Amino acid sequence: MRVLIVDDSAFARERIARLVTAAGHEAIQAASGAQALQLAAAILPDAATIDLLMPDMDGIEVIRRLREAYPNLPLIVVSADIQEATRREVQAAGAVAFVSKSGPLVPLLEILKGLPNVEQPSFVLSLLEQDAFTEMMNLAMGQAANALSSLLERRVLLTAPRVEIMRLTALHLFLERHIPTIAAYIRQHFQGRLTGDAALLLPVGHADLLVRAAMNNIELPMGGLTGIELSALAEIGNVVLNAAIARLGDQLNERLAIGQPTVKINLSAQMLIEDLSIGPANADHVIILLNRLTIGDVSIMCYLIISLSEQDIRRLLASLGVAA
């Protein structure tokens, strides 16, 4: 679980970070309310702890803003202000729990563990494993950017991806929180030493932006993805997904057989889960990469999802010289 820790005190942030990290969660620290809002948009946390007394923006305002932007994000207050009136106020603002700074913070772990529908990962990557896996996918995304640049005859940049691994059964909650409506979904099956599916997801608004940027036509109507526009999406998805799949095959020194891309539009999170569930029965985990693709002055958010079995993921980690 990715936990955003919001507190202007470095000591307090480190205290909470040590606790949640030791429990197998990832801790991301924000030193102010403004930084918390920026990080939340960039990292899409699974939960957040929030101090109340901060100089630039108090915790109540941070809670209100996060609740408005992310209705399903669990917000937990960790504060020295233990007044009953304060507890009522933070609850009204949208916090789900309150932990006192003046005592042991262990109750925070119980709160995180008890969050509804939050499934614990089957394994947690160490920092070394995370770095190795991210570097492998960095290479894949670099190849994808070069291929797209050639295809579109325009400079294409892909940011270094953020990598997350979770059970397929936990993907629904992730999608509901971050991209409840998928504007476009391009999927390719692959098989060989690794067997699974790779899919490119584009949130509402970003699929249109991608097609318009790719076709160099700013007058293309938004929301009108048909015919040649869908064909363009399929070709772009084919390039990105092949780069990712090829990187996996190269890592194991074995060619993977890749199927034809299929494109679907306007899917709910549940519809996407059902579609992915049709894939290999043993593909019980997903690797999620959040990328930001830039074509000219257009910035587009996209998600790359690779479904594999836990055994195949461990095989990849072993090939990198690390093991989960």
Coordinates of C-alpha atoms in Angstrom, one line a residue:
M1 CA 0.0 0.0 0.0
R2 CA 1.3 3.5 -0.9
V3 CA 0.8 5.8 2.1
L4 CA 1.2 9.6 1.7
I5 CA 2.5 11.2 5.0
V6 CA 1.6 14.9 5.4
D7 CA 3.3 16.7 8.2
D8 CA 5.5 19.9 8.4
S9 CA 7.7 18.2 11.0
A10 CA 10.4 16.1 9.5
F11 CA 10.7 14.2 12.8
A12 CA 7.0 13.3 12.8
R13 CA 7.1 12.2 9.1
E14 CA 10.1 9.9 9.7
R15 CA 8.4 8.4 12.7
I16 CA 5.4 7.5 10.7
A17 CA 7.4 6.4 7.7
R18 CA 9.5 4.0 9.7
L19 CA 6.4 2.4 11.1
V20 CA 4.5 1.9 7.8
T21 CA 7.6 0.9 5.9
A22 CA 8.4 -1.8 8.5
A23 CA 4.9 -3.1 8.0
G24 CA 5.6 -3.6 4.2
H25 CA 3.9 -0.4 3.0
E26 CA 5.5 2.4 0.8
A27 CA 5.8 5.8 2.5
I28 CA 5.9 9.0 0.6
Q29 CA 6.4 12.2 2.6
A30 CA 4.9 15.7 2.0
A31 CA 6.2 18.6 4.1
S32 CA 3.2 20.9 3.5
G33 CA -0.4 20.9 2.4
A34 CA 0.5 22.3 -1.0
Q35 CA 3.1 19.6 -1.6
A36 CA 0.6 16.9 -0.5
L37 CA -1.9 18.0 -3.2
Q38 CA 0.9 17.9 -5.8
L39 CA 2.1 14.4 -4.7
A40 CA -1.4 13.0 -4.5
A41 CA -1.9 13.9 -8.2
A42 CA 1.4 12.4 -9.1
I43 CA 1.6 9.2 -7.1
L44 CA -2.1 8.3 -6.5
P45 CA -1.7 7.1 -2.9
D46 CA -3.8 4.3 -1.4
A47 CA -4.1 6.2 1.9
A48 CA -2.9 9.4 3.5
T49 CA -2.0 10.5 7.1
I50 CA -2.5 14.2 7.7
D51 CA -1.3 16.5 10.5
L52 CA -3.6 19.3 11.5
L53 CA -1.3 22.1 12.5
M54 CA 0.7 23.2 9.5
P55 CA 1.7 26.7 8.5
D56 CA 0.8 27.1 4.9
M57 CA -2.5 25.1 4.8
D58 CA -4.0 23.5 7.9
G59 CA -4.9 19.8 7.9
I60 CA -8.6 20.4 7.7
E61 CA -8.2 22.2 4.4
V62 CA -5.9 19.5 3.1
I63 CA -8.6 16.9 4.0
R64 CA -11.3 18.8 2.3
R65 CA -9.3 19.3 -0.9
L66 CA -8.2 15.6 -1.0
R67 CA -11.7 14.4 -0.3
E68 CA -13.0 16.5 -3.1
A69 CA -10.4 15.3 -5.6
Y70 CA -10.3 11.7 -4.4
P71 CA -13.6 10.7 -2.9
N72 CA -12.5 7.1 -2.1
L73 CA -9.0 7.9 -0.7
P74 CA -8.8 7.0 3.1
L75 CA -7.6 10.0 5.0
I76 CA -6.3 9.4 8.5
V77 CA -5.5 12.3 10.9
V78 CA -2.3 11.9 13.0
S79 CA -2.3 14.9 15.4
A80 CA -1.4 16.1 18.9
D81 CA -4.7 18.0 19.0
I82 CA -6.9 15.4 20.7
Q83 CA -9.9 17.6 21.5
E84 CA -13.3 15.9 21.0
A85 CA -14.4 18.9 19.0
T86 CA -11.3 18.5 16.7
R87 CA -12.2 14.8 16.1
R88 CA -15.7 15.8 15.1
E89 CA -14.5 18.5 12.8
V90 CA -12.0 16.2 11.0
Q91 CA -14.6 13.5 10.6
A92 CA -17.0 16.1 9.1
A93 CA -14.3 17.2 6.7
G94 CA -13.9 13.6 5.5
A95 CA -11.2 11.8 7.6
V96 CA -11.9 8.2 8.3
A97 CA -9.9 7.8 11.5
F98 CA -7.9 9.8 14.1
V99 CA -4.6 8.7 15.8
S100 CA -3.0 10.7 18.6
K101 CA 0.7 11.7 18.1
S102 CA 1.2 11.7 21.9
G103 CA 0.9 7.9 22.2
P104 CA 2.1 4.9 20.3
L105 CA 1.4 5.0 16.6
V106 CA 0.7 1.2 16.3
P107 CA -3.1 1.8 16.0
L108 CA -2.3 3.4 12.6
L109 CA -1.2 0.0 11.3
E110 CA -4.5 -1.5 12.5
I111 CA -6.4 1.2 10.7
L112 CA -4.5 0.7 7.5
K113 CA -4.9 -3.1 7.8
G114 CA -8.7 -2.7 8.3
L115 CA -9.4 -0.3 5.5
P116 CA -12.3 -1.8 3.5
N117 CA -11.5 -3.6 0.2
V118 CA -7.7 -3.0 0.6
E119 CA -6.1 -6.3 -0.2
Q120 CA -2.6 -6.9 1.1
P121 CA 0.0 -7.8 -1.6
S122 CA 1.2 -11.4 -1.9
F123 CA 4.7 -10.1 -1.7
V124 CA 6.3 -6.7 -1.2
L125 CA 9.3 -5.6 -3.3
S126 CA 12.4 -4.5 -1.5
L127 CA 13.9 -1.2 -2.6
L128 CA 16.5 -3.1 -4.6
E129 CA 13.8 -5.2 -6.3
Q130 CA 11.7 -2.1 -7.0
D131 CA 14.7 -0.3 -8.5
A132 CA 15.7 -3.2 -10.7
F133 CA 12.2 -3.8 -11.9
T134 CA 11.7 -0.1 -12.6
E135 CA 14.9 0.1 -14.5
M136 CA 13.8 -2.8 -16.7
M137 CA 10.5 -1.0 -17.5
N138 CA 12.4 2.3 -18.0
L139 CA 14.2 0.6 -20.9
A140 CA 10.9 -0.7 -22.3
M141 CA 9.4 2.7 -22.2
G142 CA 12.4 4.3 -23.8
Q143 CA 12.1 1.8 -26.6
A144 CA 8.4 2.7 -26.9
A145 CA 9.1 6.4 -27.0
N146 CA 11.7 5.9 -29.8
A147 CA 9.3 3.7 -31.8
L148 CA 6.4 6.2 -31.4
S149 CA 8.7 9.0 -32.5
S150 CA 9.4 7.1 -35.7
L151 CA 5.8 6.2 -36.2
L152 CA 4.5 9.8 -35.6
E153 CA 7.5 11.6 -37.1
R154 CA 7.4 13.8 -34.0
R155 CA 9.4 13.9 -30.8
V156 CA 7.8 11.7 -28.1
L157 CA 8.9 11.7 -24.5
L158 CA 7.8 9.1 -21.9
T159 CA 8.5 9.8 -18.2
A160 CA 10.2 7.2 -16.1
P161 CA 7.3 4.9 -15.0
R162 CA 6.1 4.4 -11.5
V163 CA 5.8 0.6 -11.0
E164 CA 3.4 -1.2 -8.7
I165 CA 2.6 -4.9 -8.4
M166 CA -0.7 -6.2 -7.0
R167 CA -3.1 -9.1 -7.1
L168 CA -5.6 -9.0 -10.0
T169 CA -8.3 -9.1 -7.4
A170 CA -7.1 -5.8 -6.0
L171 CA -7.0 -4.1 -9.4
H172 CA -10.7 -3.2 -9.3
L173 CA -10.2 -0.9 -6.2
F174 CA -7.1 0.7 -7.8
L175 CA -9.1 1.5 -10.9
E176 CA -12.2 2.8 -9.0
R177 CA -9.9 5.2 -7.1
H178 CA -7.8 6.4 -9.9
I179 CA -9.5 5.8 -13.3
P180 CA -13.1 4.7 -12.8
T181 CA -13.9 5.3 -16.5
I182 CA -11.4 4.1 -19.1
A183 CA -11.8 6.1 -22.3
A184 CA -9.7 3.7 -24.4
Y185 CA -8.2 0.2 -23.7
I186 CA -5.8 -1.5 -26.0
R187 CA -4.8 -5.1 -25.2
Q188 CA -2.4 -7.7 -26.5
H189 CA -1.9 -11.3 -25.5
F190 CA 1.6 -12.9 -25.3
Q191 CA 2.8 -16.4 -24.6
G192 CA 5.9 -18.4 -24.3
R193 CA 8.2 -18.6 -21.2
L194 CA 5.9 -15.8 -19.9
T195 CA 2.2 -15.9 -20.6
G196 CA -0.2 -13.1 -20.0
D197 CA -1.7 -9.9 -21.3
A198 CA -0.5 -6.3 -21.8
A199 CA -2.9 -3.4 -21.9
L200 CA -2.7 0.3 -22.3
L201 CA -5.3 2.3 -20.5
L202 CA -6.2 5.9 -21.2
P203 CA -8.4 7.9 -18.8
V204 CA -11.2 10.1 -20.0
G205 CA -9.9 13.1 -21.9
H206 CA -6.5 11.6 -22.5
A207 CA -7.5 9.2 -25.3
D208 CA -8.8 12.1 -27.3
L209 CA -5.6 14.1 -26.6
L210 CA -3.4 11.3 -27.8
V211 CA -5.3 10.8 -31.0
R212 CA -5.3 14.5 -31.8
A213 CA -1.6 14.9 -31.0
A214 CA -0.8 11.7 -33.0
M215 CA -2.8 12.9 -36.0
N216 CA -1.4 16.4 -35.7
N217 CA -5.0 17.7 -35.9
I218 CA -6.1 20.0 -33.1
E219 CA -9.5 20.4 -34.7
L220 CA -10.4 16.7 -34.2
P221 CA -13.7 16.6 -32.2
M222 CA -13.3 15.4 -28.6
G223 CA -15.2 12.2 -27.9
G224 CA -15.5 11.1 -31.5
L225 CA -13.2 8.1 -31.5
T226 CA -14.3 6.1 -34.5
G227 CA -12.9 4.8 -37.7
I228 CA -9.4 6.1 -38.4
E229 CA -9.1 7.4 -34.8
L230 CA -9.6 4.0 -33.4
S231 CA -7.1 2.6 -35.9
A232 CA -4.6 5.2 -34.8
L233 CA -5.1 4.2 -31.2
A234 CA -4.6 0.5 -32.1
E235 CA -1.3 1.3 -33.9
I236 CA 0.0 3.5 -31.0
G237 CA -1.0 0.8 -28.5
N238 CA 0.6 -1.9 -30.6
V239 CA 3.9 0.0 -30.6
V240 CA 3.9 0.7 -26.8
L241 CA 2.7 -2.8 -25.8
N242 CA 5.2 -4.5 -28.2
A243 CA 8.0 -2.5 -26.6
A244 CA 7.0 -3.6 -23.1
I245 CA 6.5 -7.3 -24.1
A246 CA 9.7 -7.4 -26.1
R247 CA 11.6 -6.1 -23.0
L248 CA 10.2 -8.9 -20.9
G249 CA 11.1 -11.5 -23.5
D250 CA 14.6 -10.0 -23.9
Q251 CA 15.1 -10.2 -20.2
L252 CA 14.6 -13.9 -20.3
N253 CA 16.4 -14.4 -23.6
E254 CA 13.4 -15.9 -25.2
R255 CA 11.0 -14.8 -28.0
L256 CA 7.4 -14.3 -26.9
A257 CA 4.6 -14.8 -29.3
I258 CA 2.5 -11.6 -29.5
G259 CA -1.2 -11.5 -30.6
Q260 CA -3.0 -8.8 -32.5
P261 CA -4.1 -5.7 -30.5
T262 CA -7.8 -5.2 -29.7
V263 CA -9.3 -1.8 -28.8
K264 CA -12.3 -1.0 -26.6
I265 CA -13.6 2.3 -25.6
N266 CA -15.6 3.7 -22.6
L267 CA -15.1 0.9 -20.2
S268 CA -15.9 0.9 -16.5
A269 CA -13.4 -0.6 -14.0
Q270 CA -15.6 -3.7 -13.7
M271 CA -15.8 -4.2 -17.4
L272 CA -12.0 -4.0 -17.7
I273 CA -11.6 -6.5 -14.9
E274 CA -14.0 -8.9 -16.5
D275 CA -12.1 -8.6 -19.8
L276 CA -8.7 -9.2 -18.2
S277 CA -10.1 -12.2 -16.4
I278 CA -10.7 -13.9 -19.7
G279 CA -6.9 -14.2 -20.1
P280 CA -4.7 -17.0 -18.7
A281 CA -6.2 -18.6 -15.6
N282 CA -2.9 -18.4 -13.7
A283 CA -2.3 -14.7 -14.5
D284 CA -3.3 -13.7 -10.9
H285 CA -1.1 -10.6 -10.6
V286 CA -0.8 -7.3 -12.5
I287 CA 2.2 -5.0 -12.9
I288 CA 1.0 -1.4 -13.2
L289 CA 3.1 1.4 -14.8
L290 CA 1.9 4.9 -14.6
N291 CA 3.5 7.0 -17.4
R292 CA 3.2 10.5 -18.7
L293 CA 3.6 10.7 -22.4
T294 CA 4.5 14.1 -24.0
I295 CA 4.0 14.8 -27.7
G296 CA 5.0 18.4 -28.5
D297 CA 3.3 20.5 -25.8
V298 CA 0.6 17.9 -25.1
S299 CA 0.9 15.8 -21.9
I300 CA -1.0 12.6 -21.7
M301 CA -1.4 10.2 -18.8
C302 CA -1.5 6.5 -19.6
Y303 CA -1.4 3.3 -17.6
L304 CA 0.4 0.1 -18.8
I305 CA -1.0 -3.0 -17.1
I306 CA 0.8 -6.4 -17.6
S307 CA -1.0 -9.4 -16.1
L308 CA 1.2 -12.4 -15.2
S309 CA 1.3 -15.2 -12.7
E310 CA 3.1 -14.7 -9.4
Q311 CA 5.5 -17.4 -10.6
D312 CA 6.3 -15.4 -13.8
I313 CA 6.9 -12.2 -11.8
R314 CA 9.3 -14.0 -9.5
R315 CA 11.0 -15.5 -12.6
L316 CA 11.5 -11.9 -13.9
L317 CA 12.9 -10.8 -10.5
A318 CA 15.3 -13.7 -10.5
S319 CA 16.6 -12.8 -14.0
L320 CA 17.3 -9.3 -12.7
G321 CA 19.5 -10.8 -10.0
V322 CA 17.0 -10.1 -7.2
A323 CA 14.2 -12.3 -5.8
A324 CA 11.0 -11.4 -4.1

